[in-house]
PDB file of C-alpha atoms in Angstrom:
ATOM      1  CA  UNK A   1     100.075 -48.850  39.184  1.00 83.00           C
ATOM      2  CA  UNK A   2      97.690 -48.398  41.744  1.00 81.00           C
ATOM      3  CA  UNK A   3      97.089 -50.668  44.733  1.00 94.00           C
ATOM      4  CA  UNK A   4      97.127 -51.719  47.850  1.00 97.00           C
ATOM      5  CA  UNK A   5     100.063 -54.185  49.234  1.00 97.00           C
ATOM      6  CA  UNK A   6      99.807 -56.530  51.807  1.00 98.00           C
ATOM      7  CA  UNK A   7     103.061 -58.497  53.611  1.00 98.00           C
ATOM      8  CA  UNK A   8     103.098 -61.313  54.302  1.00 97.00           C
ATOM      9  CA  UNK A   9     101.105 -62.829  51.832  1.00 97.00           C
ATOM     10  CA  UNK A  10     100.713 -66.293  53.703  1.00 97.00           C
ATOM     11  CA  UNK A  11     102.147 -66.418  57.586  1.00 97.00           C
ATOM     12  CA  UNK A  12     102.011 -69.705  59.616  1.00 97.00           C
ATOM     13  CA  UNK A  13     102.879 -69.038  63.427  1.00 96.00           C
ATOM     14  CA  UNK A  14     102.791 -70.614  66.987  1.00 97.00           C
ATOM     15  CA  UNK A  15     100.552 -69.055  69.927  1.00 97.00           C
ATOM     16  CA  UNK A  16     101.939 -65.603  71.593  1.00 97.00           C
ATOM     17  CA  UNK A  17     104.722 -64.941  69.067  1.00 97.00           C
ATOM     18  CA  UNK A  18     104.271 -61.386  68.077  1.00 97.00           C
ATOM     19  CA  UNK A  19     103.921 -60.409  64.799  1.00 97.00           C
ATOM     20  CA  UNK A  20     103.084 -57.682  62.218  1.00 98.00           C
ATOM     21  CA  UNK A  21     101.278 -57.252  59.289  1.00 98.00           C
ATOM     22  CA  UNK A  22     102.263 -54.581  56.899  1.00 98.00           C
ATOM     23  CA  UNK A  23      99.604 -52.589  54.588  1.00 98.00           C
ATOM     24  CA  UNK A  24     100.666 -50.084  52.217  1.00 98.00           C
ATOM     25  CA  UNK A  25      98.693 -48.021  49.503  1.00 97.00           C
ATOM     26  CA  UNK A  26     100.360 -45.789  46.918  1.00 96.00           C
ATOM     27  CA  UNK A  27      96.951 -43.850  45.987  1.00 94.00           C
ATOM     28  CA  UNK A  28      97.522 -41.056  48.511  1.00 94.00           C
ATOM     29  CA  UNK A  29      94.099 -42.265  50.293  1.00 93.00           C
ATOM     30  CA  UNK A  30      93.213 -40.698  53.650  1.00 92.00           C
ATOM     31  CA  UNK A  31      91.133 -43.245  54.638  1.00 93.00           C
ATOM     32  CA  UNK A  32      92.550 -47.442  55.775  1.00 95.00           C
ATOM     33  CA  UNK A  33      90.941 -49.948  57.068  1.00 96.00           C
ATOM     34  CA  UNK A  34      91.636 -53.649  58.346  1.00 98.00           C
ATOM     35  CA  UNK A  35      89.267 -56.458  57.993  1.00 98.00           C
ATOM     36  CA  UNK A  36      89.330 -60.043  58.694  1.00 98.00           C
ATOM     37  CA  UNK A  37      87.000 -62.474  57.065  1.00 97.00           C
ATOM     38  CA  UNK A  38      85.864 -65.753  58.519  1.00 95.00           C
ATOM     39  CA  UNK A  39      83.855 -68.699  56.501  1.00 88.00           C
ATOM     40  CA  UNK A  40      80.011 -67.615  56.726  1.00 84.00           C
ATOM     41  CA  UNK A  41      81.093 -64.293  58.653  1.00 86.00           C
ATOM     42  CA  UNK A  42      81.529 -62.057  55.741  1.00 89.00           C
ATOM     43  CA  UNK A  43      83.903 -59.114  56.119  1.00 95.00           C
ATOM     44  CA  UNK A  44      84.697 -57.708  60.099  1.00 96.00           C
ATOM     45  CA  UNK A  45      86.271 -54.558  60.678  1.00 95.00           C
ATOM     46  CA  UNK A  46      89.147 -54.990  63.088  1.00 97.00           C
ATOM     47  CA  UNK A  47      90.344 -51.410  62.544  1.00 96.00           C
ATOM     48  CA  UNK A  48      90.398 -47.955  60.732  1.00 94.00           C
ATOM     49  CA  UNK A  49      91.994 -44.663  60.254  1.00 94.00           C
ATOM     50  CA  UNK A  50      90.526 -41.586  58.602  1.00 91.00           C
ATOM     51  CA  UNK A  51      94.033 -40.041  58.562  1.00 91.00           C
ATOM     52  CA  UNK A  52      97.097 -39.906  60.061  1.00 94.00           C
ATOM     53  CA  UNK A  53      97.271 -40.143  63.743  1.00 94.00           C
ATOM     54  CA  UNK A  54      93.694 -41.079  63.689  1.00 92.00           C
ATOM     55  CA  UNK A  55      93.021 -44.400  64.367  1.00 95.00           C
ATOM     56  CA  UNK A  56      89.183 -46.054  65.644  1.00 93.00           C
ATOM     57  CA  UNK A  57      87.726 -49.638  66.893  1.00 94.00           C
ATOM     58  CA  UNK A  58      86.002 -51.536  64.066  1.00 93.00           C
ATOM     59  CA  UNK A  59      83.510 -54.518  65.479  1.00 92.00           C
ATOM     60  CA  UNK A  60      86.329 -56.570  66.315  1.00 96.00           C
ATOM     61  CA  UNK A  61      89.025 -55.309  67.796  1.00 97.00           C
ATOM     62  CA  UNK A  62      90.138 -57.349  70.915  1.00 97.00           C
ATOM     63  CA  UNK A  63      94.205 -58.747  70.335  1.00 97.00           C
ATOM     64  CA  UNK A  64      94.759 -56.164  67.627  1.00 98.00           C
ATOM     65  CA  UNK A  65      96.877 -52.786  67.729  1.00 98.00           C
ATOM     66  CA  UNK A  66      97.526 -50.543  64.560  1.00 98.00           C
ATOM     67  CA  UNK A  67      99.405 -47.388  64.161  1.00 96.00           C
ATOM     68  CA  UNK A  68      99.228 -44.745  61.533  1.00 97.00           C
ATOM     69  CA  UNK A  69     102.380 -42.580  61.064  1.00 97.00           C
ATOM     70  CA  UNK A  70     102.383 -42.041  57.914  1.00 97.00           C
ATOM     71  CA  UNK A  71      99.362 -41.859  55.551  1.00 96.00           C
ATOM     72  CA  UNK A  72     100.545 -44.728  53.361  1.00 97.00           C
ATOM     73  CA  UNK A  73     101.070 -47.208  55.256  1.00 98.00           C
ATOM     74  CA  UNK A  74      98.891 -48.609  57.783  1.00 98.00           C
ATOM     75  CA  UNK A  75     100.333 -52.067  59.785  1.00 98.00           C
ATOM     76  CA  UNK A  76      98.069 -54.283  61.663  1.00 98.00           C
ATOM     77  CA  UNK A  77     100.048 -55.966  65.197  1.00 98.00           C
ATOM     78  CA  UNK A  78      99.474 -59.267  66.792  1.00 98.00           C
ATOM     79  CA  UNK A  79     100.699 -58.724  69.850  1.00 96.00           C
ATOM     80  CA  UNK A  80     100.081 -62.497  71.239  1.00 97.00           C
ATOM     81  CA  UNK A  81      98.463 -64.269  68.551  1.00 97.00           C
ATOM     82  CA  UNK A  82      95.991 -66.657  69.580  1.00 97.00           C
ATOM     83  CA  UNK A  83      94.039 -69.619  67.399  1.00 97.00           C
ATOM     84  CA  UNK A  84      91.050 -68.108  67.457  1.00 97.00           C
ATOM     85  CA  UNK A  85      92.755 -64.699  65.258  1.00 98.00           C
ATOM     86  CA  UNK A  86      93.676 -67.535  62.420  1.00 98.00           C
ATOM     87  CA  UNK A  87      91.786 -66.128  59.606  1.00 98.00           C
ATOM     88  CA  UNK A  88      92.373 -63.868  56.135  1.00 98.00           C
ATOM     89  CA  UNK A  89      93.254 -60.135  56.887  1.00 98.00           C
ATOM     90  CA  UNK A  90      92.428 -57.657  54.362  1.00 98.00           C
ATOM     91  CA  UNK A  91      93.909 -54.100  53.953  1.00 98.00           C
ATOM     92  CA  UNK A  92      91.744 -51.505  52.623  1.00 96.00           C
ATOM     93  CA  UNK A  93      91.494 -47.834  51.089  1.00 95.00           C
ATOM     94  CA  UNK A  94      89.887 -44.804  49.853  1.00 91.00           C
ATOM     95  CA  UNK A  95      89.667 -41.645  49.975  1.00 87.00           C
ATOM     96  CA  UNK A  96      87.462 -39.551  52.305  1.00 81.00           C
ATOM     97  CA  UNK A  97      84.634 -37.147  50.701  1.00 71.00           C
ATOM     98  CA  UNK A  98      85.065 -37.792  46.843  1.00 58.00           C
ATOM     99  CA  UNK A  99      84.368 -41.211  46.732  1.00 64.00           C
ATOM    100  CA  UNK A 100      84.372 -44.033  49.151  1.00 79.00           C
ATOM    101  CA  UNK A 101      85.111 -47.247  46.839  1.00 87.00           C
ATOM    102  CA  UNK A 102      87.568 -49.550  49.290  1.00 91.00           C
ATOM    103  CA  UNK A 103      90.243 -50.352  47.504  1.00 94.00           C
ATOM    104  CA  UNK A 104      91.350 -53.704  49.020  1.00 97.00           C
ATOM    105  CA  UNK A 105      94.920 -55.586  49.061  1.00 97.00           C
ATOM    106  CA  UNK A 106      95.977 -59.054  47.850  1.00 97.00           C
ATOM    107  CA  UNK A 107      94.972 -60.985  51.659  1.00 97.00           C
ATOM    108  CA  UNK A 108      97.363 -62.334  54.281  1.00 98.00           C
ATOM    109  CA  UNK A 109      96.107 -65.794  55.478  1.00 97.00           C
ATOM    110  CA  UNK A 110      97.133 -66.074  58.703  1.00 98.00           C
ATOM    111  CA  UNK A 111      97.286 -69.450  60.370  1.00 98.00           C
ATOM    112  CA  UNK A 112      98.247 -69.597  64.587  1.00 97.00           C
ATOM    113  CA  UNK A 113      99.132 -73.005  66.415  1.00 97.00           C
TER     114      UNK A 113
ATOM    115  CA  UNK B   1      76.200 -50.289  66.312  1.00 80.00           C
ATOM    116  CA  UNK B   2      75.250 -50.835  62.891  1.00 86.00           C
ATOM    117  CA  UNK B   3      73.689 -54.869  61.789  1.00 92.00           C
ATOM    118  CA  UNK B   4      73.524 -55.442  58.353  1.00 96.00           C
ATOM    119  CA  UNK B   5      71.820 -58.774  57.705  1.00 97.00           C
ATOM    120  CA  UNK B   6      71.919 -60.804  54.174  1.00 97.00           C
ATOM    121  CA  UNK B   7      69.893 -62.814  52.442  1.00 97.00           C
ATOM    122  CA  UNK B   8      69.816 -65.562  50.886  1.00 97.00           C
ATOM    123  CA  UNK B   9      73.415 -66.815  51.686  1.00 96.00           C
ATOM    124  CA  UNK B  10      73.418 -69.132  48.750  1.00 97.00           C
ATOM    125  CA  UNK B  11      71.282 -68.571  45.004  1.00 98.00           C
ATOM    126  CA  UNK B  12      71.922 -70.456  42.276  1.00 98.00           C
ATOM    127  CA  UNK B  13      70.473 -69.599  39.049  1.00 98.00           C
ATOM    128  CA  UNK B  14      70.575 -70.306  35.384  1.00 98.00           C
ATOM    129  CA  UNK B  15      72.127 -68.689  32.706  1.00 98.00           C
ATOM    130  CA  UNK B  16      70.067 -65.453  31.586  1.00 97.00           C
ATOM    131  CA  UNK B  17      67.688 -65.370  34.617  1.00 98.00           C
ATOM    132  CA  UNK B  18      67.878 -63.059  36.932  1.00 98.00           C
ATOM    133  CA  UNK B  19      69.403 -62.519  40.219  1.00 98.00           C
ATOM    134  CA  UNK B  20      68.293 -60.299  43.703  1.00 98.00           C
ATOM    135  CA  UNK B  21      69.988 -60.392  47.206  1.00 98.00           C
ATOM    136  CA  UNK B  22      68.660 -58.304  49.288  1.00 98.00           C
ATOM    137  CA  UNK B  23      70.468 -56.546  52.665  1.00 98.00           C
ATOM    138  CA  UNK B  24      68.539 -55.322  56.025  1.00 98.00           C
ATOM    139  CA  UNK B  25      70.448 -52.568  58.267  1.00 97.00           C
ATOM    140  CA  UNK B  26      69.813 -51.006  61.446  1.00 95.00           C
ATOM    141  CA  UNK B  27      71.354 -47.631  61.882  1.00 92.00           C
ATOM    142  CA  UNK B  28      69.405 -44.776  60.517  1.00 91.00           C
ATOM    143  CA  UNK B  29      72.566 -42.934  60.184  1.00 88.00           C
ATOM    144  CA  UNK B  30      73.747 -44.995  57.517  1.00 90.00           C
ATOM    145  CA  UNK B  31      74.774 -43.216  54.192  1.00 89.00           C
ATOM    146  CA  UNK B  32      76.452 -45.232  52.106  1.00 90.00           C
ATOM    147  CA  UNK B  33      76.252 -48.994  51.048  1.00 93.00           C
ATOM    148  CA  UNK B  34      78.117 -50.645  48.967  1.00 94.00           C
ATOM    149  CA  UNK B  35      77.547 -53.869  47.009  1.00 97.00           C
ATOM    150  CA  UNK B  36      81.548 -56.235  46.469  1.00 97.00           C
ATOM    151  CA  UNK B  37      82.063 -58.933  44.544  1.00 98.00           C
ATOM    152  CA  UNK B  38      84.543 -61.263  45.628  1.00 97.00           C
ATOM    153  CA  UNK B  39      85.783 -64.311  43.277  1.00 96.00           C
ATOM    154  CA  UNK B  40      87.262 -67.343  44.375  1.00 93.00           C
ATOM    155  CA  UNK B  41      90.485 -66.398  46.217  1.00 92.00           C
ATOM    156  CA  UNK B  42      90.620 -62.819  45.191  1.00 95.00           C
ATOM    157  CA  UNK B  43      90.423 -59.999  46.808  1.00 96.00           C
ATOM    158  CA  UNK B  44      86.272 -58.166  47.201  1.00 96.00           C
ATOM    159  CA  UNK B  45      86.009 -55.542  44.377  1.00 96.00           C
ATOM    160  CA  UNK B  46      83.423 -53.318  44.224  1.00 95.00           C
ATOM    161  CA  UNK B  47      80.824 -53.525  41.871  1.00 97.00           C
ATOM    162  CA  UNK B  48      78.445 -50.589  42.501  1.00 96.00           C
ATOM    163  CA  UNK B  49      77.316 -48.042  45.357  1.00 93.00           C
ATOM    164  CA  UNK B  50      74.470 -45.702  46.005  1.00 92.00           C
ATOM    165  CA  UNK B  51      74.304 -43.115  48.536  1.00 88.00           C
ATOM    166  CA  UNK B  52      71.148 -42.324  50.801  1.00 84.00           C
ATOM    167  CA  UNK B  53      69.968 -39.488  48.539  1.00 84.00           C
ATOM    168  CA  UNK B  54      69.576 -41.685  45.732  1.00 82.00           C
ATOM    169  CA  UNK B  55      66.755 -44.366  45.042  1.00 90.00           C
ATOM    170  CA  UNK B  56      67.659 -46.458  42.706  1.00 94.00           C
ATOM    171  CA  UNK B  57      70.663 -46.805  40.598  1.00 93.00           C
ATOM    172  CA  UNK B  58      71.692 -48.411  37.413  1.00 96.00           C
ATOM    173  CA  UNK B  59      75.005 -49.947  35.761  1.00 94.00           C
ATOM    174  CA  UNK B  60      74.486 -52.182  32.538  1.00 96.00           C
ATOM    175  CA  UNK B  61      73.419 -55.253  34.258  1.00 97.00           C
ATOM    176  CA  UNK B  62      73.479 -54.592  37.543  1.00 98.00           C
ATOM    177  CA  UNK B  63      71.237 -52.202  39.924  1.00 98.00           C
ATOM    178  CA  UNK B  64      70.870 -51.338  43.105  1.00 97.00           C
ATOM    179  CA  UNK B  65      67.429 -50.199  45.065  1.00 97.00           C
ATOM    180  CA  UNK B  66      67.643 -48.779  48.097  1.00 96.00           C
ATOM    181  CA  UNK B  67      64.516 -47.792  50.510  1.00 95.00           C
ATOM    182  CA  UNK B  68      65.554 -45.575  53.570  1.00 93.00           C
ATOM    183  CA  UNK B  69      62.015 -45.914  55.205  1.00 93.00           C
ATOM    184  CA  UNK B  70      62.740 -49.700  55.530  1.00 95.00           C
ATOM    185  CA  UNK B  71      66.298 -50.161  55.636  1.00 96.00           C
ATOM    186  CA  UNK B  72      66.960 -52.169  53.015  1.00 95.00           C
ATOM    187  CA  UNK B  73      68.937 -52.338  49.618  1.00 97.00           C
ATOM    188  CA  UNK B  74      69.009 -55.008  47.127  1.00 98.00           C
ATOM    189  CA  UNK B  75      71.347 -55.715  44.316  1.00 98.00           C
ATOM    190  CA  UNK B  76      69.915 -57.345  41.171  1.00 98.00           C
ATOM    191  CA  UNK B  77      71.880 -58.680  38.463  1.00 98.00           C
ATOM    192  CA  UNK B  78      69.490 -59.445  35.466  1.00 97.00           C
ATOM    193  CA  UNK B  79      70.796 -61.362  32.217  1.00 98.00           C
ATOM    194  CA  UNK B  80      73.230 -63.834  34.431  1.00 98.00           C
ATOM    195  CA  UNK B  81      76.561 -65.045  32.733  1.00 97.00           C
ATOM    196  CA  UNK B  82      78.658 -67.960  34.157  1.00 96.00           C
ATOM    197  CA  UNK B  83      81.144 -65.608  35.480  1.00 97.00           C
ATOM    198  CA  UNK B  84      78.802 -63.685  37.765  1.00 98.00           C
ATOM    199  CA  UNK B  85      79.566 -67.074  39.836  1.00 98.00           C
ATOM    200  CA  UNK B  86      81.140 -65.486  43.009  1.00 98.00           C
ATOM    201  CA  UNK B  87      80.558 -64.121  46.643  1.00 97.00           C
ATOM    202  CA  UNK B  88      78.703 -60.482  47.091  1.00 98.00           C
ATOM    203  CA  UNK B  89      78.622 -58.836  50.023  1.00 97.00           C
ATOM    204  CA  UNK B  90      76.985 -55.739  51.040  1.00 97.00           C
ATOM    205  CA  UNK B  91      77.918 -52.871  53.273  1.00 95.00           C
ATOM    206  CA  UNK B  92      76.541 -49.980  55.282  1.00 93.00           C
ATOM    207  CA  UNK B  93      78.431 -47.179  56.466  1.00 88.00           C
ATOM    208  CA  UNK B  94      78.473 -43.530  57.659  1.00 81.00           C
ATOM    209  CA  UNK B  95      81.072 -42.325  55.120  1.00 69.00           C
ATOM    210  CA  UNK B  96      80.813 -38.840  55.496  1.00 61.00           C
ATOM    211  CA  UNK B  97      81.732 -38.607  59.533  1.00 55.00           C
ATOM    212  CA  UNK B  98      82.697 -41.934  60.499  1.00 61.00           C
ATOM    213  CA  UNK B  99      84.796 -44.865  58.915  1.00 79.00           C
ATOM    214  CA  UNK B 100      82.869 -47.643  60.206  1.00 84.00           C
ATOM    215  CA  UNK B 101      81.807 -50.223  57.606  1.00 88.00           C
ATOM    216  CA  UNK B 102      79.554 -52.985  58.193  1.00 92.00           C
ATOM    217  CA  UNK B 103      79.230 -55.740  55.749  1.00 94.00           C
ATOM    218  CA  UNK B 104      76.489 -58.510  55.339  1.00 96.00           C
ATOM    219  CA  UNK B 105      77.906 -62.406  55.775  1.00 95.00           C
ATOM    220  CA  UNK B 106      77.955 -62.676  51.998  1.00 96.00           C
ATOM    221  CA  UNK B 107      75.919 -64.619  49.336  1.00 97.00           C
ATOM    222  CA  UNK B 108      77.292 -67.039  47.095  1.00 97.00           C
ATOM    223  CA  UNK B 109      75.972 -67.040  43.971  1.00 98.00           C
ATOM    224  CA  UNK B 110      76.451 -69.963  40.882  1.00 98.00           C
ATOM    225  CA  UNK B 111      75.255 -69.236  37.442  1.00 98.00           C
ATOM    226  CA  UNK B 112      74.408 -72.784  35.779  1.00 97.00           C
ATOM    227  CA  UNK B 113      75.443 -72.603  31.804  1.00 93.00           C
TER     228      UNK B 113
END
């Protein structure tokens, strides 16, 4: 089946423990994407990556990091989580030139004390 | 960078009437935008897309318009069922060079049976 996976689903945390997201799409998409989405703020991209190795700031990148090794799988790091970053993450893909429907995971709601 | 503004953020209509939300954005560059649906704690899910060559575009119940000259797009939903009842959110993006996406704050939108 086709999809995108998100881990952990739900993640409750304390202030400055690191931590990691993982995203993972088995659709052999070029394109990922990280969004996180706030009551009344819609959808803001943290982070994308048109391939691999090729990573780019979204709108809202400040206390993020990603890395993309390999094409599937595309984590999102919280190097010292803060409050203000509790929110819901999505994970997103497509592919690059054919068609550019987002595929998006399942949501991690993250919650930092 | 790219604003894409939303309106109205709420619309509430009854069975069989029919429903517009309209989108603003700001960067002529812009070539693709996007209209998701997102239901009550799911994940968006994309409901139909037009590119900037293309006017107007149809799918059963739903369109989308889109005027380059203004830069704006609507989505209208005519014939409104009870489970149209969910958040949309539009997007604007360069696709074609660029992976930023830029989505509107969302509108949520009841259907009264």
């Amino acid at each position: 089946e086709a999809q995108v996976t998100q881990n952990p689903r739900y993640l409750i945390t304390v202030t400055g423990k690191k931590l990691t997201v993982t995203c993972s799409q088995n659709m052999n998409h070029e394109y990922m994407s990280w969004y996180r989405q706030d009551p009344g703020l819609g959808l803001r991209q943290i982070y994308y990556s048109m391939n691999v190795e090729v990573t780019d700031k979204g709108d809202v990148p400040e206390g993020y990091k990603v890395s993309r090794k390999e094409k599937r799988n595309f984590p999102l790091i919280l190097e010292s989580p803060s409050p203000n970053q509790t929110s819901l993450y999505f994970c997103a893909s497509s592919l690059v030139g054919l068609s550019y429907e987002q595929y998006f995971g399942p949501g991690t709601r993250l919650t930092v004390t | 960078g790219e604003n894409v503004e939303q309106h109205p953020s709420t619309l509430s209509v009854q069975e069989g009437d029919s429903a517009v939300i309209k989108c603003t954005y700001s960067d002529s560059a812009s070539n693709y935008f996007p209209w998701y649906k997102q239901e009550l704690g799911k994940r968006p899910q994309l409901i139909i897309d037009i590119r900037s060559n293309v006017g107007e575009k149809k799918d059963q119940r739903i369109a989308v318009t889109l005027n380059k000259t203004a830069k704006h797009f609507s989505l209208h939903i005519t014939e409104t069922q009870p489970e149209d009842s969910a958040v949309y959110f539009c997007a604007a993006s360069r696709r074609t060079n660029a992976g930023k996406s830029t989505f509107g704050d969302g509108t949520t939108l009841t259907v009264k049976p």
